mmCIF file with all atom_site columns, C-alpha atoms and ligand atoms in Angstrom:
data_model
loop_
_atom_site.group_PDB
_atom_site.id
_atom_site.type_symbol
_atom_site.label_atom_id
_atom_site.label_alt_id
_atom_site.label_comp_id
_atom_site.label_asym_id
_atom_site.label_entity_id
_atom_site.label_seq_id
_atom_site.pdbx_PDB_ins_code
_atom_site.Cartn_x
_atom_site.Cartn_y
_atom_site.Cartn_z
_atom_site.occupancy
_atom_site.B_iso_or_equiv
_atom_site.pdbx_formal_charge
_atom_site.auth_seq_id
_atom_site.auth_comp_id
_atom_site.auth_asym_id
_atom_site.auth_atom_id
_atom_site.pdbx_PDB_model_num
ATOM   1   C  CA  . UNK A 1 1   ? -45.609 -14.106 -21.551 1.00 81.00 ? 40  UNK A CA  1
ATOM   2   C  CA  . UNK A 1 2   ? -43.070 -16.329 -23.265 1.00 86.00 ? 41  UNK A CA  1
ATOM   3   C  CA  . UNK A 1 3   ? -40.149 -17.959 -21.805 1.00 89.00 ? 42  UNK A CA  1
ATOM   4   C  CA  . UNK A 1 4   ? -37.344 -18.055 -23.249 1.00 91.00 ? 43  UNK A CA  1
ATOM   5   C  CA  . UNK A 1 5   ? -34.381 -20.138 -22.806 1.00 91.00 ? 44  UNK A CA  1
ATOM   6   C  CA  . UNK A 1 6   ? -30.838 -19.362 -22.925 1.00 92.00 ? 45  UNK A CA  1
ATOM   7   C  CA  . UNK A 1 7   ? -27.815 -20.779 -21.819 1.00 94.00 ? 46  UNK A CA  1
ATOM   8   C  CA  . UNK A 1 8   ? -25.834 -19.440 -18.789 1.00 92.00 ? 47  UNK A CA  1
ATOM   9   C  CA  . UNK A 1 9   ? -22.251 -18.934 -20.024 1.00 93.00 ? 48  UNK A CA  1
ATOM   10  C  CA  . UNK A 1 10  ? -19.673 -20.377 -18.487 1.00 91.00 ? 49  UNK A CA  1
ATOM   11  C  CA  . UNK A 1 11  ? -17.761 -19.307 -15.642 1.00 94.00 ? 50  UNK A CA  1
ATOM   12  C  CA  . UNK A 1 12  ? -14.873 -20.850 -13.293 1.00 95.00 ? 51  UNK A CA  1
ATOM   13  C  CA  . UNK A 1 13  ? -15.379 -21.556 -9.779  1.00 97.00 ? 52  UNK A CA  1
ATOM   14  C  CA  . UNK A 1 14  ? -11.890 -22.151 -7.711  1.00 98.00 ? 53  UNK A CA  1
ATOM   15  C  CA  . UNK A 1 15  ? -11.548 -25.245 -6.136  1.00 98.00 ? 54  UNK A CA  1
ATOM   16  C  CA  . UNK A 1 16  ? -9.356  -23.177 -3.358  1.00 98.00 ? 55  UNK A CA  1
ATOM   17  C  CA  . UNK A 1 17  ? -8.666  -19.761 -2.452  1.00 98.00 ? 56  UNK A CA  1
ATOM   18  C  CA  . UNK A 1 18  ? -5.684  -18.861 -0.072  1.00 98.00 ? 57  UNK A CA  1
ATOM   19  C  CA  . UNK A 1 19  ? -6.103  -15.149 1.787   1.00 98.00 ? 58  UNK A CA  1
ATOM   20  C  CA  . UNK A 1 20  ? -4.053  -13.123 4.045   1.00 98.00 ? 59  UNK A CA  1
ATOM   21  C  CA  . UNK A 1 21  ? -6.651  -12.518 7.219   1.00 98.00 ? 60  UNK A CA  1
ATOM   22  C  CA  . UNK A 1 22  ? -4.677  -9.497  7.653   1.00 98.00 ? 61  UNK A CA  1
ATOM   23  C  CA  . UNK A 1 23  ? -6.188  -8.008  4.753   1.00 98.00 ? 62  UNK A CA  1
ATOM   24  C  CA  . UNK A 1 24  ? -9.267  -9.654  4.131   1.00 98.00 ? 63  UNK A CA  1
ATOM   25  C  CA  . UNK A 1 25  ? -12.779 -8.930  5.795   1.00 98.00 ? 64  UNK A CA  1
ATOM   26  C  CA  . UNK A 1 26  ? -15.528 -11.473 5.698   1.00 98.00 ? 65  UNK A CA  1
ATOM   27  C  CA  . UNK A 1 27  ? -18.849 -9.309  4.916   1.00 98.00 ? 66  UNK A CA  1
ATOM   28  C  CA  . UNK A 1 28  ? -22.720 -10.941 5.617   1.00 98.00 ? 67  UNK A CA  1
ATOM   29  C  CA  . UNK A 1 29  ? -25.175 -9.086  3.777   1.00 98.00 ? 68  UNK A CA  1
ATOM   30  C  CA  . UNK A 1 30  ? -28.530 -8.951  4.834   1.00 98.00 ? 69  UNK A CA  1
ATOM   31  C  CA  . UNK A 1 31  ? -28.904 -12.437 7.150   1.00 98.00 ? 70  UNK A CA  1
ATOM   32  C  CA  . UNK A 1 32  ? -31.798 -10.840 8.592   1.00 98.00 ? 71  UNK A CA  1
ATOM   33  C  CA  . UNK A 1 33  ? -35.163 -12.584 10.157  1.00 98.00 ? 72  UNK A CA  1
ATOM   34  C  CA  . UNK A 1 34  ? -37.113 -10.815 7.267   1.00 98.00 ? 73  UNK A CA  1
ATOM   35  C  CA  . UNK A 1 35  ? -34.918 -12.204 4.383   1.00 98.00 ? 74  UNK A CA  1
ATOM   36  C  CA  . UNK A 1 36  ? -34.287 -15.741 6.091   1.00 98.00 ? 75  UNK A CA  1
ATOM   37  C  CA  . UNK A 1 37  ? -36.852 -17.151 8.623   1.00 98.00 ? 76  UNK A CA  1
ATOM   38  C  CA  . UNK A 1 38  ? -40.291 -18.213 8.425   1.00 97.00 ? 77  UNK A CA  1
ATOM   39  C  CA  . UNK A 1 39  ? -42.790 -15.406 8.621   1.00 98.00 ? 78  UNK A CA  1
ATOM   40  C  CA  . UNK A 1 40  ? -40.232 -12.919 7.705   1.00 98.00 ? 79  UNK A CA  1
ATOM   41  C  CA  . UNK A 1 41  ? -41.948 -9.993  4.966   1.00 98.00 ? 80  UNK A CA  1
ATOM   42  C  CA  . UNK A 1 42  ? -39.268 -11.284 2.094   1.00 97.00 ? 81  UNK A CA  1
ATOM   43  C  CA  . UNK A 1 43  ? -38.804 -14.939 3.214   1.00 98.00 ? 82  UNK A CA  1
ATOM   44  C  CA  . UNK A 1 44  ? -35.515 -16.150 0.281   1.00 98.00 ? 83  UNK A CA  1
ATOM   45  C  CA  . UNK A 1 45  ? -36.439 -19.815 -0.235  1.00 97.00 ? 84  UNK A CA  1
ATOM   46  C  CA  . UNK A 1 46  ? -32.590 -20.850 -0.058  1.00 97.00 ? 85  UNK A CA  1
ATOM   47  C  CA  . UNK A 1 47  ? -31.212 -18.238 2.700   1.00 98.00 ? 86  UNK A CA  1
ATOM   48  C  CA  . UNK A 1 48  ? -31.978 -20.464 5.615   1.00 98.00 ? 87  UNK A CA  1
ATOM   49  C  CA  . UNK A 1 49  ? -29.549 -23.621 4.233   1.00 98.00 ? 88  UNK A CA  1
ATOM   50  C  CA  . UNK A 1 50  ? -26.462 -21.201 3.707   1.00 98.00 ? 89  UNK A CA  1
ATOM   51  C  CA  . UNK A 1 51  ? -26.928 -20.630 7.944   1.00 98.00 ? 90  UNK A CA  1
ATOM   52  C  CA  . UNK A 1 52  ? -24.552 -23.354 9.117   1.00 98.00 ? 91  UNK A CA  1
ATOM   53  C  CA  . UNK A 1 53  ? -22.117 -22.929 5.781   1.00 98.00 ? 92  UNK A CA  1
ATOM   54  C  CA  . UNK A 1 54  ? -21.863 -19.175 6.770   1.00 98.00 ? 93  UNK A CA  1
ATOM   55  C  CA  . UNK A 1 55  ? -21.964 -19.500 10.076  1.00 98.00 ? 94  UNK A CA  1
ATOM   56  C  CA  . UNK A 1 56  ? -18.410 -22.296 9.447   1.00 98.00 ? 95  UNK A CA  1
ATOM   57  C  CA  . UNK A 1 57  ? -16.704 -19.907 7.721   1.00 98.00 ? 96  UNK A CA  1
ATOM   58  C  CA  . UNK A 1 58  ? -16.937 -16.880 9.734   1.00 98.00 ? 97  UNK A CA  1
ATOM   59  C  CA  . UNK A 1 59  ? -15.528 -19.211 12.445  1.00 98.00 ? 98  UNK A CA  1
ATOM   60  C  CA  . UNK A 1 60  ? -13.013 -19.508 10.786  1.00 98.00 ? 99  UNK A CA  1
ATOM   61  C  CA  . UNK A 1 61  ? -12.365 -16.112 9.686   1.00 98.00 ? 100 UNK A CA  1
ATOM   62  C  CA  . UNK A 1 62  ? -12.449 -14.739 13.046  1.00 98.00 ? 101 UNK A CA  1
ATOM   63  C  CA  . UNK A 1 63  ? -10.120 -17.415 14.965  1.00 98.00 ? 102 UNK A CA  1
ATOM   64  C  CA  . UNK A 1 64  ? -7.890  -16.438 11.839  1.00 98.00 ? 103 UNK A CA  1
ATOM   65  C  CA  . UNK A 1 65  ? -8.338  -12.942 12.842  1.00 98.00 ? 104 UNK A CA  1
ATOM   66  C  CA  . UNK A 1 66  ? -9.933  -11.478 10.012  1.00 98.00 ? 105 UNK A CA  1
ATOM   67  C  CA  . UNK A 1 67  ? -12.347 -9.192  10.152  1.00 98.00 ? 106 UNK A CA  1
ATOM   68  C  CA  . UNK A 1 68  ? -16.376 -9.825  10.372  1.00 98.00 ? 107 UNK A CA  1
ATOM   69  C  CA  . UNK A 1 69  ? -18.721 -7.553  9.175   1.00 98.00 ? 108 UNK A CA  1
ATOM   70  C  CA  . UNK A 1 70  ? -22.237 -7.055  8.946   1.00 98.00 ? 109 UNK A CA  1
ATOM   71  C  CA  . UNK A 1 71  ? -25.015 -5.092  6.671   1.00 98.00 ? 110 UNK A CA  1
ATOM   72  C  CA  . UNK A 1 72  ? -28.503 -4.534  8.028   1.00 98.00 ? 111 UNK A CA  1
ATOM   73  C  CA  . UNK A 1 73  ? -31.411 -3.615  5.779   1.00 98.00 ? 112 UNK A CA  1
ATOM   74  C  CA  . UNK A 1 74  ? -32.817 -0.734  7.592   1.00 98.00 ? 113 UNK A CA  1
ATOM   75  C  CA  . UNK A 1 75  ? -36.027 0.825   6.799   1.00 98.00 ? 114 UNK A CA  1
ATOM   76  C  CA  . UNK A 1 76  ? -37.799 3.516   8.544   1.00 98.00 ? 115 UNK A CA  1
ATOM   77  C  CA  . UNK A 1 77  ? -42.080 3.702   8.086   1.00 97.00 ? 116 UNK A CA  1
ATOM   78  C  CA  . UNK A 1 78  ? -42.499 4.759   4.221   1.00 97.00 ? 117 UNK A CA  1
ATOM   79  C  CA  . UNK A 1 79  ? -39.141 4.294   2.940   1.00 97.00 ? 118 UNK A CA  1
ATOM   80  C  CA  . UNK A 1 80  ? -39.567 4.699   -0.687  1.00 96.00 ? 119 UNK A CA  1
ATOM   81  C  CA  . UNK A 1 81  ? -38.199 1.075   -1.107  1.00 96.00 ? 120 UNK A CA  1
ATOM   82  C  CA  . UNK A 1 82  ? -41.306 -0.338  0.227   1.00 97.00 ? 121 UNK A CA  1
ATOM   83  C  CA  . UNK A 1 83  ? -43.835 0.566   -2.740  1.00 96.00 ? 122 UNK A CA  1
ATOM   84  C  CA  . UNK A 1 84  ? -41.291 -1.989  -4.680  1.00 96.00 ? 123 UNK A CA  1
ATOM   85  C  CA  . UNK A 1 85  ? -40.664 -4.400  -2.222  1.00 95.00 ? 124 UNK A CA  1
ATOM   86  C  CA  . UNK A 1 86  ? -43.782 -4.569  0.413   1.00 96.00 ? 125 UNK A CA  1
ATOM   87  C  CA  . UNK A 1 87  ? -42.708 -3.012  3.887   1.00 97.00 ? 126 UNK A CA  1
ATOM   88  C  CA  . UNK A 1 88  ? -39.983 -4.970  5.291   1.00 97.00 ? 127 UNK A CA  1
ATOM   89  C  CA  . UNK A 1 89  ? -36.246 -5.064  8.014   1.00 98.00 ? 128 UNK A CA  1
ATOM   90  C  CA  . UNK A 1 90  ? -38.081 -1.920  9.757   1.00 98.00 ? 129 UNK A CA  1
ATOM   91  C  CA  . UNK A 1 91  ? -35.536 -0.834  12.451  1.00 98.00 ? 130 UNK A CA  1
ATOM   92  C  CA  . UNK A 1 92  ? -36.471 -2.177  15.714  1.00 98.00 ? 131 UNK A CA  1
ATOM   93  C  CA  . UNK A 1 93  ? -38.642 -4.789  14.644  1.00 98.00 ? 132 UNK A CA  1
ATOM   94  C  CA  . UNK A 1 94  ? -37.960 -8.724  14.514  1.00 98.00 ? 133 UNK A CA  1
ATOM   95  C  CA  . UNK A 1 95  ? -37.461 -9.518  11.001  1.00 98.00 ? 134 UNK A CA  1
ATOM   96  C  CA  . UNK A 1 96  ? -35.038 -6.505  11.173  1.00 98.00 ? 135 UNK A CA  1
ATOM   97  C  CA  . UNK A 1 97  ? -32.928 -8.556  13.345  1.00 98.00 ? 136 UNK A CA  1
ATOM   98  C  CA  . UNK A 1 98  ? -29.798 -10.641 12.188  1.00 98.00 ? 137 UNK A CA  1
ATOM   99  C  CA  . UNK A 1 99  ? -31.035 -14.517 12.474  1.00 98.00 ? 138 UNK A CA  1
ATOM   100 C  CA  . UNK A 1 100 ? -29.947 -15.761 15.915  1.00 98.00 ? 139 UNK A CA  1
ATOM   101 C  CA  . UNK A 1 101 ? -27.845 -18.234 14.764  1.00 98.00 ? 140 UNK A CA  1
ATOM   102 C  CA  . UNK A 1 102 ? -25.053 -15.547 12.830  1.00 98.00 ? 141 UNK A CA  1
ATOM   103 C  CA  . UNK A 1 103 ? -25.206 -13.295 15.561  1.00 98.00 ? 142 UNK A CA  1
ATOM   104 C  CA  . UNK A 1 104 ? -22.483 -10.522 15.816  1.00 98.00 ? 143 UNK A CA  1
ATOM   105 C  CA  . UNK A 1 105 ? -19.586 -11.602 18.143  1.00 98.00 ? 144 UNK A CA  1
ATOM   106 C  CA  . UNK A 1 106 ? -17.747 -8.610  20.168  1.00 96.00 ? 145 UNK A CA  1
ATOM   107 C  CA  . UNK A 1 107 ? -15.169 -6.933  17.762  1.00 95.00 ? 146 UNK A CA  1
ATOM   108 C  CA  . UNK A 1 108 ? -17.598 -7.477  14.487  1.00 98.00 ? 147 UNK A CA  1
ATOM   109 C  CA  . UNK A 1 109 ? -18.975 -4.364  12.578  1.00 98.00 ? 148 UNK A CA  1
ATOM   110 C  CA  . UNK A 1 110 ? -22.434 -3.910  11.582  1.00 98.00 ? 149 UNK A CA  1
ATOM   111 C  CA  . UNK A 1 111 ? -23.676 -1.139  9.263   1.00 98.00 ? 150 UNK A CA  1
ATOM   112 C  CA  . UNK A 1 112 ? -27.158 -0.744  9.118   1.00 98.00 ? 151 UNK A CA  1
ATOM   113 C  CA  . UNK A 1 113 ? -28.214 0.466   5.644   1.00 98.00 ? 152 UNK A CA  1
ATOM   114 C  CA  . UNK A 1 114 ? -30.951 2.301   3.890   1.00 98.00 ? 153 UNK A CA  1
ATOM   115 C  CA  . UNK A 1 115 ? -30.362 0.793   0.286   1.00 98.00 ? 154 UNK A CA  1
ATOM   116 C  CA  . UNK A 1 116 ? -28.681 -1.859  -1.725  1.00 98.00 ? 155 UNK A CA  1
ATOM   117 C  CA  . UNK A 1 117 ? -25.406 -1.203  -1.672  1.00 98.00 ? 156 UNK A CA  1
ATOM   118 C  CA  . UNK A 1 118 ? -23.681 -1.269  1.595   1.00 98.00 ? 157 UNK A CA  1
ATOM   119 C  CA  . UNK A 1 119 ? -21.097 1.330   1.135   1.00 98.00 ? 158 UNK A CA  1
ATOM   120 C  CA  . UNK A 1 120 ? -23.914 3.725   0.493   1.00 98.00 ? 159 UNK A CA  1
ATOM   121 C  CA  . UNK A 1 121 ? -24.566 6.076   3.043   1.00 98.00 ? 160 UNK A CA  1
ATOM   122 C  CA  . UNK A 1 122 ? -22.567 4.056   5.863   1.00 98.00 ? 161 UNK A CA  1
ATOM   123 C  CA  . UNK A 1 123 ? -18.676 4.071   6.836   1.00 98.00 ? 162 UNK A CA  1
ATOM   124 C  CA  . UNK A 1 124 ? -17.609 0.412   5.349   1.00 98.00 ? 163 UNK A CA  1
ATOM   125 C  CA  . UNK A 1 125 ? -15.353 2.036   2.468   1.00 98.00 ? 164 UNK A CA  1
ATOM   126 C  CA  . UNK A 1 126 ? -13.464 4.220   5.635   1.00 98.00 ? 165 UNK A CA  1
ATOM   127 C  CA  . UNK A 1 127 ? -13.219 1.283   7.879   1.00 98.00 ? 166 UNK A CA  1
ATOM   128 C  CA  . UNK A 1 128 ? -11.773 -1.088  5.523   1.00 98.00 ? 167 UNK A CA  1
ATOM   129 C  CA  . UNK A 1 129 ? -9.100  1.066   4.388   1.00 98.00 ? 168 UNK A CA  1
ATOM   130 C  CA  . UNK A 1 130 ? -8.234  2.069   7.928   1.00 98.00 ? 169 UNK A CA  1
ATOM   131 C  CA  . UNK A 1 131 ? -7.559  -1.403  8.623   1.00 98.00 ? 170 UNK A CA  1
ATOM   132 C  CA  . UNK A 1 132 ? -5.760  -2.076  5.206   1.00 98.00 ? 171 UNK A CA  1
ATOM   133 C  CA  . UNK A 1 133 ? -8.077  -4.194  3.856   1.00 98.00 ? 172 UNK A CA  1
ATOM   134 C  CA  . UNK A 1 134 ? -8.006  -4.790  0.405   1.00 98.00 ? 173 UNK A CA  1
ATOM   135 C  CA  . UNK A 1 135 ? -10.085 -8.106  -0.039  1.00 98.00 ? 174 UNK A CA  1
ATOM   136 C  CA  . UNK A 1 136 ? -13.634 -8.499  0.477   1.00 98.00 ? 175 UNK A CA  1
ATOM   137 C  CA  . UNK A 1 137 ? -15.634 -12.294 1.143   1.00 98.00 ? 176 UNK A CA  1
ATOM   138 C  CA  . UNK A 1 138 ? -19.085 -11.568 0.640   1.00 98.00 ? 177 UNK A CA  1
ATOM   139 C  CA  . UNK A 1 139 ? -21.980 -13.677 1.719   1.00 98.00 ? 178 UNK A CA  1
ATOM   140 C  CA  . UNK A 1 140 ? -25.641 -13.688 2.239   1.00 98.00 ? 179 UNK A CA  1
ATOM   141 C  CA  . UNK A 1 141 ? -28.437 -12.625 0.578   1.00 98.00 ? 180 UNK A CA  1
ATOM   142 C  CA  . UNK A 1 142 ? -30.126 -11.280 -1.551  1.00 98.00 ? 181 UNK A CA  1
ATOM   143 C  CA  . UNK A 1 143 ? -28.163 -12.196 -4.417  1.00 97.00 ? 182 UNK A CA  1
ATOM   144 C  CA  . UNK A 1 144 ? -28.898 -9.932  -7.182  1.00 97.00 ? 183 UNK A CA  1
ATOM   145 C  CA  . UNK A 1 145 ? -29.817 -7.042  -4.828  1.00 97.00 ? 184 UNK A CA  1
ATOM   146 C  CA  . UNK A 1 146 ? -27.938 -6.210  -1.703  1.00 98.00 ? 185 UNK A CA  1
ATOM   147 C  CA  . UNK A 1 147 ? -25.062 -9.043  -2.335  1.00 98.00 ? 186 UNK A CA  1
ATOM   148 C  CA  . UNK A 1 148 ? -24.657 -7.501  -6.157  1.00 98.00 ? 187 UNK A CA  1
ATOM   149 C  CA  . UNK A 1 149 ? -25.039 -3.944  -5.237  1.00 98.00 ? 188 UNK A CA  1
ATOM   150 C  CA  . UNK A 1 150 ? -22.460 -4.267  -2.246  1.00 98.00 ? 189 UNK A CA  1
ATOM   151 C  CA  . UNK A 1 151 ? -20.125 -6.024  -4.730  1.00 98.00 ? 190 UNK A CA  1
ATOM   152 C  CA  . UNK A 1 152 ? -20.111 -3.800  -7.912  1.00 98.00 ? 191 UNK A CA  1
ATOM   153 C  CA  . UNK A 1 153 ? -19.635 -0.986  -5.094  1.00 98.00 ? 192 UNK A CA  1
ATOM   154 C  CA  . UNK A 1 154 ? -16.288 -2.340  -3.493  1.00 98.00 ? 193 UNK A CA  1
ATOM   155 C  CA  . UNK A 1 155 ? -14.733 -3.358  -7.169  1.00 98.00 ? 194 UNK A CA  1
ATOM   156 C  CA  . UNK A 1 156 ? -15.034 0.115   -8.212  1.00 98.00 ? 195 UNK A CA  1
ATOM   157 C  CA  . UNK A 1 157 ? -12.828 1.018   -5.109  1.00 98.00 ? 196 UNK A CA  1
ATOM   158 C  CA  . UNK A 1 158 ? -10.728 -2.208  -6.639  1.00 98.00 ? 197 UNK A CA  1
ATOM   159 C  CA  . UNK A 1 159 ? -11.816 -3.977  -3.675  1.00 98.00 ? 198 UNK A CA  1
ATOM   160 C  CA  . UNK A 1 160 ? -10.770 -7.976  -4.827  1.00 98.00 ? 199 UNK A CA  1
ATOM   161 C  CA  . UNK A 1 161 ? -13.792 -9.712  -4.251  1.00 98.00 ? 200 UNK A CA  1
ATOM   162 C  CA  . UNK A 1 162 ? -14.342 -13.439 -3.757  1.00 98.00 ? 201 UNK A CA  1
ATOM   163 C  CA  . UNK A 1 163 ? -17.536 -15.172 -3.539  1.00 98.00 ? 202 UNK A CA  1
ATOM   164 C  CA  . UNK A 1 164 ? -18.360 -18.389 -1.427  1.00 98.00 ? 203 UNK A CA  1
ATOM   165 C  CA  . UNK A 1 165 ? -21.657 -19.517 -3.971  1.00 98.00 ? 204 UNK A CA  1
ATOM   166 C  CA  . UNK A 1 166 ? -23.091 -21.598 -0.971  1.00 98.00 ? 205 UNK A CA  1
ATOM   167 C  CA  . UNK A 1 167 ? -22.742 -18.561 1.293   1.00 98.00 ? 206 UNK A CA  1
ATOM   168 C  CA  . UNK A 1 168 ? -25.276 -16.222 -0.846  1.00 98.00 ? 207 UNK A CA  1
ATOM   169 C  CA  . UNK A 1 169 ? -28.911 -17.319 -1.819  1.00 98.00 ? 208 UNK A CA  1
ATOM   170 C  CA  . UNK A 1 170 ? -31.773 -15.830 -4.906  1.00 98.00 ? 209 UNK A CA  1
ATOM   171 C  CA  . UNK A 1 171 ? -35.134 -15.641 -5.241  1.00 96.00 ? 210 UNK A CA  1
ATOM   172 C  CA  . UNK A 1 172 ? -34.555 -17.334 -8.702  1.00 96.00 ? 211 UNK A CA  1
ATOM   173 C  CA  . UNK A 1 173 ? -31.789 -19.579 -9.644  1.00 95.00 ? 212 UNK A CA  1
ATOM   174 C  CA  . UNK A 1 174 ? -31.837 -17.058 -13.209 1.00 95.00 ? 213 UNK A CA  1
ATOM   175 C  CA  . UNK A 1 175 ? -30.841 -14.115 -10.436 1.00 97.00 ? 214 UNK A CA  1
ATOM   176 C  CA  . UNK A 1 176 ? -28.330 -16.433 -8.959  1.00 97.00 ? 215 UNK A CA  1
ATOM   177 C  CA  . UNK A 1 177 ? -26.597 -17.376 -11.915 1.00 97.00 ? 216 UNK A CA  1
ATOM   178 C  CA  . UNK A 1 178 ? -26.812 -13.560 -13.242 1.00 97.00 ? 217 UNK A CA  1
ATOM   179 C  CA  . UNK A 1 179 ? -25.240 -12.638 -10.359 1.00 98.00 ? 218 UNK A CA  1
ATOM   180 C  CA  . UNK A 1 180 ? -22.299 -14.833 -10.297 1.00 98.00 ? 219 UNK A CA  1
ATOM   181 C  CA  . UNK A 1 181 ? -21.660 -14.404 -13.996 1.00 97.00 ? 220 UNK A CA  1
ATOM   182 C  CA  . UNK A 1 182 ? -21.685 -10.497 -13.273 1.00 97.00 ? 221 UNK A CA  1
ATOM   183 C  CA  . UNK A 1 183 ? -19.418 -10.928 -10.887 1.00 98.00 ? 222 UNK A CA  1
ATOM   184 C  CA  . UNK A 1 184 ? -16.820 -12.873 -12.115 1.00 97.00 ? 223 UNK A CA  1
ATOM   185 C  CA  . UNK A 1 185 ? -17.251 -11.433 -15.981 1.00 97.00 ? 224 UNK A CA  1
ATOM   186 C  CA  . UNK A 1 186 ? -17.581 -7.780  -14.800 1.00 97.00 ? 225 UNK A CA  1
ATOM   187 C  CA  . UNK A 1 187 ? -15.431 -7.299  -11.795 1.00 97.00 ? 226 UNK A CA  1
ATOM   188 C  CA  . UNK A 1 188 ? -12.969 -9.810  -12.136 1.00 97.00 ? 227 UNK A CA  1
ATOM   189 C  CA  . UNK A 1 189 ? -14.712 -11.812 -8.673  1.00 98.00 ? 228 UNK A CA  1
ATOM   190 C  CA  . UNK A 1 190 ? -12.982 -14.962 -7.328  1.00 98.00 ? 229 UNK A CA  1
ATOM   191 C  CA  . UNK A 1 191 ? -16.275 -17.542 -7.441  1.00 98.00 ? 230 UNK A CA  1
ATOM   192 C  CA  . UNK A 1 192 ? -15.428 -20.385 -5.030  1.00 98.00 ? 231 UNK A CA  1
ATOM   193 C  CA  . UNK A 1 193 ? -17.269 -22.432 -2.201  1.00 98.00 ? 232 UNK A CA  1
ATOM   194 C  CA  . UNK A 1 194 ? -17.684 -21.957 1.316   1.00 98.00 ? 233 UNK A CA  1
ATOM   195 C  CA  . UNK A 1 195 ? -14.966 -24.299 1.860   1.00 97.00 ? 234 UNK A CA  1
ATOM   196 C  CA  . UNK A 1 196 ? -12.722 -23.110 -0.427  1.00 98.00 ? 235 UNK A CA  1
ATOM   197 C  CA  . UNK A 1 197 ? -11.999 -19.866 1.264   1.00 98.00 ? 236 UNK A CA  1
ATOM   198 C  CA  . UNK A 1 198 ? -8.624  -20.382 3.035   1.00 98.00 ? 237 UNK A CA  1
ATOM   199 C  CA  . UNK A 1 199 ? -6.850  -18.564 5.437   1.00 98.00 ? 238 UNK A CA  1
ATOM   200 C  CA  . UNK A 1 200 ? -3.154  -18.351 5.240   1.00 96.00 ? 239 UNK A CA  1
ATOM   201 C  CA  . UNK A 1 201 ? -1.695  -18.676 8.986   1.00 89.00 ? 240 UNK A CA  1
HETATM 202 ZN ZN1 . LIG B 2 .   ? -34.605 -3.060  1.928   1.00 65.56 ? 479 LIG B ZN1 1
#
């Protein structure tokens, strides 16, 4: 196999982002023991460092009064997605888990999910509009999968989307810089940092 190198175009990344809480829900894909801690089934290298960036801003976003929400890869015995992937975030089990540290707090949603994309097959797309929410902070992982998939899937309901780069994680930094690029070129995504996500009081 040959490698071959090209260069990753350009893209900006905002310095600062202001949002109204009001309308804006904070959404971790995926921080589960399977994805993030060692021993997990589909350990990604850089998920465990975005813990204490993630877990900042979703302080933050809930003493703001946004909303926090969770996916959760969730795989019944052979789900068609293990044959590709190796078994892994079977319901019930540990690495299925969200990692201790970015535990759910009382008034956060979680939507366990069967596939990539976390509007498919769960009640995010009903719950955000119920609440008016019309911008979406995505984090976690894995970057070009579940964090991509979830994405595309909210801009086509012209979800804005804005994405903390420290907050999500790759297998590859190729995947990591195709995702961002896809993001910003394809659905118009804010790409910022971690710290850069404001919340207007
Ligand atoms: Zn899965």
């Amino acid at each position: 196999m040959t490698q071959r190198m090209i260069p990753v175009p350009p893209y900006d990344v905002s310095q600062e982002v202001s949002l109204d809480p009001q309308r804006t829900c904070v959404l971790v894909v995926d921080m589960q023991n399977d994805f993030v801690k060692e021993g997990g089934k589909l350990v990604v290298p850089t998920a465990a460092v975005t813990i204490p960036t993630i877990k900042g801003l979703l302080e933050r976003a809930r003493a703001a009064g946004a909303v926090v929400a969770y996916t959760q890869d969730s795989h019944l015995p052979h789900d068609p997605e293990f044959p590709i992937w190796g078994e892994h975030c079977l319901v019930g089990t540990w690495g299925w888990e969200v990692v201790p540290e970015l535990a759910p707090q009382p008034g956060d949603l979680i939507y366990p999910k069967r596939r990539y994309d976390g509007f498919y097959g769960t009640t995010l797309d009903h719950d955000l509009r119920v609440r008016g929410i019309d911008t979406l902070v995505i984090v976690g992982t894995v970057a070009n999968i579940c964090v991509l998939h979830t994405a595309g899937s909210a801009a086509l309901r012209w979800l804005k989307l804005v994405i903390p780069r420290d907050g999500i994680s790759a297998l590859t930094e190729f995947d990591m810089e195709a995702t961002l690029r896809q993001i910003h070129f394809l659905y118009n995504g804010i790409i910022t940092q971690c710290q850069g996500v404001k919340f207007k009081a």
